[in-house]
XYZ file of C-alpha atoms in Angstrom:
307
model
C 51.229 23.294 3.687
C 49.416 24.035 6.934
C 46.108 23.783 5.121
C 47.089 20.356 3.794
C 47.975 19.186 7.322
C 44.615 20.390 8.650
C 42.758 18.528 5.889
C 44.665 15.309 6.598
C 44.033 15.639 10.346
C 40.318 16.220 9.737
C 40.066 13.165 7.482
C 41.808 10.999 10.098
C 39.345 12.124 12.780
C 36.376 11.516 10.467
C 37.682 8.064 9.547
C 37.957 7.173 13.221
C 34.388 8.328 13.823
C 33.090 6.299 10.903
C 34.774 3.033 11.777
C 33.826 3.316 15.438
C 30.103 3.217 14.637
C 28.830 -0.373 14.485
C 25.400 -1.828 13.875
C 25.292 -2.622 17.597
C 25.622 1.096 18.385
C 22.692 1.886 16.090
C 20.505 -0.917 17.487
C 21.275 0.105 21.079
C 20.446 3.755 20.363
C 17.256 3.265 18.334
C 14.330 0.849 18.499
C 15.512 -1.362 15.645
C 15.187 -5.135 15.325
C 17.622 -7.107 13.201
C 15.331 -9.179 11.009
C 16.239 -12.803 10.513
C 15.727 -16.235 11.919
C 12.099 -16.921 12.783
C 10.701 -13.589 11.572
C 8.360 -12.318 8.844
C 7.829 -8.809 7.458
C 4.276 -7.595 6.840
C 2.269 -4.593 5.758
C -1.376 -4.460 6.836
C -3.443 -3.345 3.826
C -7.012 -2.207 4.589
C -9.068 -2.806 1.427
C -12.502 -3.550 2.844
C -15.166 -1.504 0.982
C -15.683 1.530 3.158
C -17.465 4.879 2.965
C -15.644 8.143 3.652
C -13.797 8.105 6.953
C -15.708 9.202 10.056
C -14.995 8.815 13.753
C -17.232 5.740 13.666
C -15.219 3.788 11.088
C -11.640 4.959 11.591
C -9.085 2.437 12.855
C -7.477 3.876 15.987
C -5.516 0.836 17.103
C -3.854 -2.199 15.502
C -2.998 -5.210 17.626
C -0.521 -7.800 16.337
C -0.205 -10.880 18.565
C -1.152 -8.841 21.611
C 1.069 -5.837 20.821
C -1.082 -2.730 20.459
C -0.080 0.091 18.128
C -1.861 3.395 18.543
C -1.242 7.144 18.481
C -3.411 8.732 21.173
C -6.661 9.869 19.503
C -5.379 9.683 15.922
C -6.245 6.932 13.475
C -3.350 4.627 12.631
C -4.872 2.908 9.591
C -6.992 4.764 7.050
C -9.388 3.124 4.619
C -7.739 1.913 1.405
C -4.350 2.435 2.983
C -1.630 0.513 4.796
C 0.376 0.222 7.979
C 3.204 0.994 8.440
C 3.149 4.031 6.185
C 4.752 7.418 5.896
C 7.716 6.222 3.832
C 8.522 3.745 1.077
C 9.439 0.159 1.939
C 8.344 0.015 5.588
C 7.318 -3.332 7.101
C 6.378 -4.560 10.556
C 8.545 -7.371 11.937
C 6.536 -10.232 13.499
C 7.244 -13.768 14.664
C 6.647 -16.487 12.084
C 3.716 -18.797 12.727
C 0.204 -17.668 13.605
C -0.277 -13.906 13.428
C -3.389 -12.599 15.180
C -4.549 -9.262 13.756
C -7.041 -7.089 15.583
C -8.336 -3.730 14.432
C -10.097 -1.325 16.758
C -12.526 1.414 15.889
C -13.293 4.085 18.458
C -16.030 5.931 20.245
C -15.493 9.321 21.872
C -17.270 9.922 25.162
C -17.332 12.818 27.595
C -15.558 11.998 30.864
C -14.524 14.145 33.855
C -11.171 15.826 33.348
C -8.997 15.109 36.437
C -6.607 17.910 35.467
C -9.439 20.370 35.985
C -10.744 18.938 39.219
C -13.296 16.747 37.525
C -15.587 19.729 37.073
C -15.084 20.057 33.312
C -15.303 17.208 30.840
C -13.039 16.095 28.018
C -13.417 13.757 25.060
C -11.948 10.335 25.741
C -11.486 7.581 23.154
C -12.898 4.133 23.935
C -11.596 1.361 21.674
C -14.100 -1.032 20.091
C -12.824 -4.286 18.582
C -13.854 -4.470 14.940
C -11.649 -7.155 13.399
C -10.090 -10.299 14.880
C -8.576 -12.857 12.517
C -5.512 -15.091 12.194
C -3.099 -15.789 9.375
C -0.118 -18.141 9.186
C 3.249 -16.778 8.080
C 6.487 -18.598 7.348
C 9.937 -17.496 8.434
C 11.330 -15.129 5.805
C 7.933 -14.112 4.420
C 7.694 -10.497 3.255
C 4.523 -9.061 1.842
C 1.018 -7.697 2.360
C -1.703 -8.973 4.679
C -4.769 -7.642 2.869
C -7.942 -7.198 4.911
C -11.008 -7.175 2.649
C -13.857 -8.441 4.896
C -14.238 -8.012 8.648
C -15.486 -11.585 9.010
C -12.738 -13.278 6.983
C -9.035 -13.952 7.423
C -6.721 -11.673 5.468
C -4.995 -12.724 2.259
C -1.191 -12.787 2.330
C 0.500 -11.828 -0.940
C 4.322 -12.025 -1.009
C 6.117 -8.913 -2.223
C 8.271 -10.932 -4.617
C 11.215 -9.660 -6.581
C 10.489 -6.307 -8.190
C 11.207 -6.407 -11.909
C 13.883 -4.191 -13.424
C 13.850 -2.756 -16.932
C 16.393 -1.178 -19.227
C 16.586 2.082 -21.119
C 14.593 1.650 -24.309
C 15.742 4.573 -26.443
C 19.244 5.336 -27.644
C 18.893 8.950 -26.577
C 17.816 7.892 -23.073
C 14.455 9.647 -23.228
C 12.507 6.503 -22.352
C 13.060 4.377 -19.279
C 10.934 2.193 -17.036
C 8.850 1.861 -13.885
C 7.523 -1.350 -12.334
C 3.813 -1.983 -11.679
C 1.720 -4.761 -10.209
C -2.081 -5.154 -9.998
C -3.889 -6.596 -6.951
C -7.515 -7.653 -7.431
C -9.835 -6.930 -4.483
C -12.888 -5.826 -6.462
C -16.401 -6.946 -5.473
C -19.221 -7.561 -7.955
C -21.758 -6.688 -5.229
C -21.682 -6.254 -1.471
C -20.103 -9.292 0.149
C -19.553 -10.956 -3.237
C -15.961 -10.924 -4.520
C -15.699 -10.767 -8.286
C -15.740 -14.162 -9.981
C -14.110 -12.995 -13.199
C -10.450 -12.901 -14.117
C -9.169 -9.325 -14.423
C -6.602 -8.228 -17.006
C -4.562 -5.039 -16.604
C -3.840 -3.183 -19.851
C -1.721 -0.103 -20.544
C -2.311 2.393 -23.347
C 0.394 2.295 -25.991
C 1.163 5.976 -26.538
C 3.985 5.139 -28.949
C 1.738 3.174 -31.276
C -1.904 3.346 -32.267
C -3.188 4.164 -28.793
C -4.582 0.694 -28.170
C -4.491 -0.950 -24.767
C -1.839 -3.670 -24.418
C -2.114 -6.464 -21.804
C 0.406 -6.141 -18.991
C 0.833 -9.105 -16.670
C -1.304 -12.202 -16.364
C -5.084 -12.347 -15.661
C -5.848 -12.586 -11.930
C -8.787 -13.649 -9.789
C -9.982 -12.095 -6.554
C -7.304 -12.003 -3.858
C -4.487 -12.423 -6.366
C -1.774 -10.165 -7.778
C 0.081 -10.145 -11.058
C 3.811 -10.635 -11.158
C 5.844 -7.428 -11.291
C 5.870 -5.873 -14.754
C 7.931 -3.083 -16.267
C 6.447 -0.380 -18.454
C 8.150 2.519 -20.186
C 8.315 6.105 -18.936
C 9.236 8.896 -21.362
C 11.005 11.907 -19.919
C 9.471 15.269 -20.720
C 12.991 16.603 -21.341
C 16.454 15.094 -21.234
C 17.398 16.725 -17.932
C 14.082 16.186 -16.119
C 13.487 13.859 -13.177
C 11.626 11.521 -15.493
C 7.878 11.022 -15.102
C 4.938 10.516 -17.443
C 1.190 10.047 -17.334
C 0.245 6.481 -18.274
C -3.351 5.502 -19.025
C -4.702 2.061 -18.149
C -7.851 0.017 -18.132
C -8.990 -3.199 -16.455
C -11.147 -5.754 -18.277
C -12.492 -9.236 -17.695
C -10.900 -11.999 -19.753
C -12.244 -15.513 -20.304
C -10.388 -18.772 -20.900
C -10.280 -18.110 -24.646
C -8.671 -14.696 -24.245
C -11.798 -12.684 -25.028
C -12.110 -9.327 -23.283
C -15.251 -7.875 -21.668
C -15.400 -4.354 -20.250
C -15.954 -3.979 -16.510
C -19.224 -2.124 -15.947
C -19.763 -0.284 -12.678
C -21.629 2.549 -10.931
C -19.844 5.751 -9.933
C -20.369 7.778 -6.756
C -23.193 9.761 -8.406
C -25.064 6.588 -9.295
C -24.259 6.899 -12.997
C -23.638 3.657 -14.856
C -20.206 3.284 -16.478
C -19.642 0.841 -19.314
C -15.909 0.403 -18.712
C -13.205 1.108 -16.145
C -10.247 3.327 -17.048
C -7.735 5.210 -14.939
C -4.369 6.940 -15.191
C -1.341 7.511 -12.974
C 1.863 9.496 -13.256
C 4.801 7.078 -13.160
C 8.356 8.021 -12.248
C 11.431 6.292 -13.627
C 12.774 3.589 -11.324
C 9.767 3.541 -9.003
C 7.664 0.442 -8.278
C 3.902 0.777 -7.762
C 1.334 -1.631 -6.333
C -2.122 -0.943 -7.762
C -5.035 -2.203 -5.663
C -8.282 -2.555 -7.614
C -10.996 -2.275 -4.936
C -14.600 -1.251 -4.316
C -18.024 -2.635 -5.297
C -19.150 -2.553 -8.918
C -22.892 -2.086 -8.332
C -22.877 0.177 -5.246
C -22.301 3.922 -5.575
C -21.269 4.079 -1.905
C -18.126 2.079 -2.719
C -17.234 2.883 -6.352
C -14.392 0.853 -7.791
C -11.042 2.583 -8.114
C -7.330 1.892 -7.970
C -5.353 2.754 -4.850
C -1.648 3.208 -5.516
C 1.018 2.148 -3.019
C 4.648 2.990 -3.764
C 6.917 0.023 -3.050
C 10.216 1.498 -4.213
């Protein structure tokens, strides 16, 4: 009986603690903005063709409408990556209207170290403005600002509603993941591709052919969200599967042409194929990027998990 009384008393105390915590308490304690009204949510995607990261081409600072975001001497935006990162579903809250985006590279120079009497030197980072462009956002917008050329404004692509699928097998061994293709591929340096790109997925349940998934898209466009099946390896597994894909050009009559390109070794490739491991319930943005005829920027798909 005493034990029962202690349990009841504990539950009462816990209930009081739970109901006493409001969203105001959380906002006051942490740096959190309630999004609404005249706000937009953005991710900065950095898809400009770029060689391997060096101190000379890393982005050490992002400036959004005059607000600088940096982390001492550490890069904040890697090539073929996004900000904010580190977790799924993160966005930066900005005012609707004109958004000015600046990216800064850096140069390290030796300067006197005041902590050591100025006798010894230390490396100090000097920011160098690399990118300065504007984009207009509407209140309620949520999506990606994709930077693909340092001399051009970014492309804004709304996130949209992520598609949901249903279990496809009676025994529950097949389920779904959502995917979406973004086209930021260049035919040559400074020349965005002029062809329409079609994403296709290999049908492992059938004859192994590649089946179109989503609509054809031009440069700077994205397909709508599509669902594709994922077979569990076993009934009690987390649920993931390798899925093979290819990307092809498609003309107005529906005829397919393989995408030829040059790999990092300078070898010519007659077609572009790739594969990713998909997990049930996840949503993946696939960014097709790079330059088809330049081995310094071979085309590839960068995956960004959206859910």
